[in-house]
Tab-separated table of C-alpha atoms in Angstrom:
chain	number	residue	atom	x	y	z
A	1	MET	CA	-19.420	-10.286	160.467
A	2	THR	CA	-21.818	-7.899	158.821
A	3	THR	CA	-25.122	-6.989	160.390
A	4	THR	CA	-27.041	-8.042	157.289
A	5	HIS	CA	-25.622	-11.572	157.204
A	6	ARG	CA	-24.695	-12.174	160.850
A	7	HIS	CA	-26.749	-15.398	160.979
A	8	ILE	CA	-24.630	-16.961	158.232
A	9	GLU	CA	-21.376	-16.566	160.138
A	10	ALA	CA	-22.704	-17.039	163.683
A	11	ASP	CA	-21.089	-19.817	165.668
A	12	GLU	CA	-22.791	-22.052	168.204
A	13	ALA	CA	-21.640	-20.018	171.223
A	14	TYR	CA	-23.016	-16.788	169.730
A	15	LEU	CA	-26.375	-18.381	168.938
A	16	GLU	CA	-26.632	-19.941	172.403
A	17	ALA	CA	-25.926	-16.557	174.001
A	18	GLN	CA	-28.615	-14.927	171.854
A	19	GLN	CA	-31.085	-17.665	172.757
A	20	GLU	CA	-30.396	-17.278	176.485
A	21	THR	CA	-30.796	-13.493	176.215
A	22	LEU	CA	-34.207	-13.920	174.604
A	23	LYS	CA	-35.254	-16.519	177.190
A	24	CYS	CA	-34.289	-14.046	179.916
A	25	LEU	CA	-36.173	-11.225	178.229
A	26	TYR	CA	-39.355	-13.239	177.778
A	27	ASP	CA	-39.102	-15.110	181.104
A	28	ILE	CA	-39.331	-18.508	179.384
A	29	PRO	CA	-41.448	-20.416	180.280
A	30	ASN	CA	-44.068	-17.669	180.139
A	31	PRO	CA	-47.664	-17.916	178.955
A	32	GLY	CA	-47.139	-14.702	176.957
A	33	ALA	CA	-44.282	-16.173	174.921
A	34	LYS	CA	-43.962	-19.303	172.831
A	35	GLU	CA	-40.694	-21.009	172.004
A	36	ILE	CA	-40.637	-22.316	168.417
A	37	SER	CA	-37.844	-24.611	167.296
A	38	THR	CA	-36.285	-23.871	163.919
A	39	CYS	CA	-33.894	-26.845	163.939
A	40	GLY	CA	-34.071	-28.781	160.684
A	41	ARG	CA	-37.074	-26.811	159.460
A	42	SER	CA	-37.408	-24.853	156.254
A	43	LEU	CA	-38.218	-21.150	156.259
A	44	ALA	CA	-41.748	-22.005	155.089
A	45	GLN	CA	-42.264	-24.457	157.972
A	46	VAL	CA	-41.024	-21.934	160.526
A	47	ALA	CA	-43.257	-19.225	159.033
A	48	ARG	CA	-46.269	-21.563	159.259
A	49	ASN	CA	-45.491	-22.383	162.886
A	50	VAL	CA	-45.114	-18.702	163.775
A	51	ALA	CA	-48.347	-17.773	161.964
A	52	LYS	CA	-50.178	-20.625	163.700
A	53	ALA	CA	-48.941	-19.480	167.111
A	54	ILE	CA	-49.954	-15.881	166.392
A	55	HIS	CA	-53.350	-16.513	164.854
A	56	LEU	CA	-54.540	-19.719	166.533
A	57	GLY	CA	-52.771	-19.666	169.890
A	58	GLU	CA	-54.123	-18.269	173.113
A	59	TYR	CA	-53.291	-14.621	173.729
A	60	ALA	CA	-51.437	-13.660	176.885
A	61	GLU	CA	-50.269	-10.065	177.257
A	62	PHE	CA	-46.576	-9.466	177.939
A	63	ASP	CA	-45.077	-6.053	178.700
A	64	VAL	CA	-41.770	-6.195	176.810
A	65	HIS	CA	-40.962	-2.545	177.535
A	66	ASN	CA	-41.299	-3.039	181.289
A	67	LYS	CA	-39.172	-6.200	181.196
A	68	ILE	CA	-36.381	-4.408	179.285
A	69	GLU	CA	-36.431	-1.622	181.883
A	70	GLN	CA	-36.199	-4.211	184.702
A	71	ILE	CA	-33.187	-5.858	183.032
A	72	ALA	CA	-31.522	-2.478	182.445
A	73	ASP	CA	-32.096	-1.453	186.081
A	74	THR	CA	-30.616	-4.736	187.314
A	75	LYS	CA	-27.525	-4.380	185.125
A	76	ALA	CA	-27.063	-0.751	186.246
A	77	LEU	CA	-26.586	-1.827	189.883
């Protein structure tokens, strides 16, 4: 797999692992993060949904840097 086209060759297990990692990072469900399904949607539909969430959704601050440090500290134990 190449970094540029990893999504093309990714299998279901890889994608599920990536999804779980992101859910852990953003503490889903979390008011500062929104989960947007891409299943069966075109790139344009996904882009519209993301733009809508960014520009029309309620804002809730989320400290990504702090969360990454917490995860790193936990894994270092």
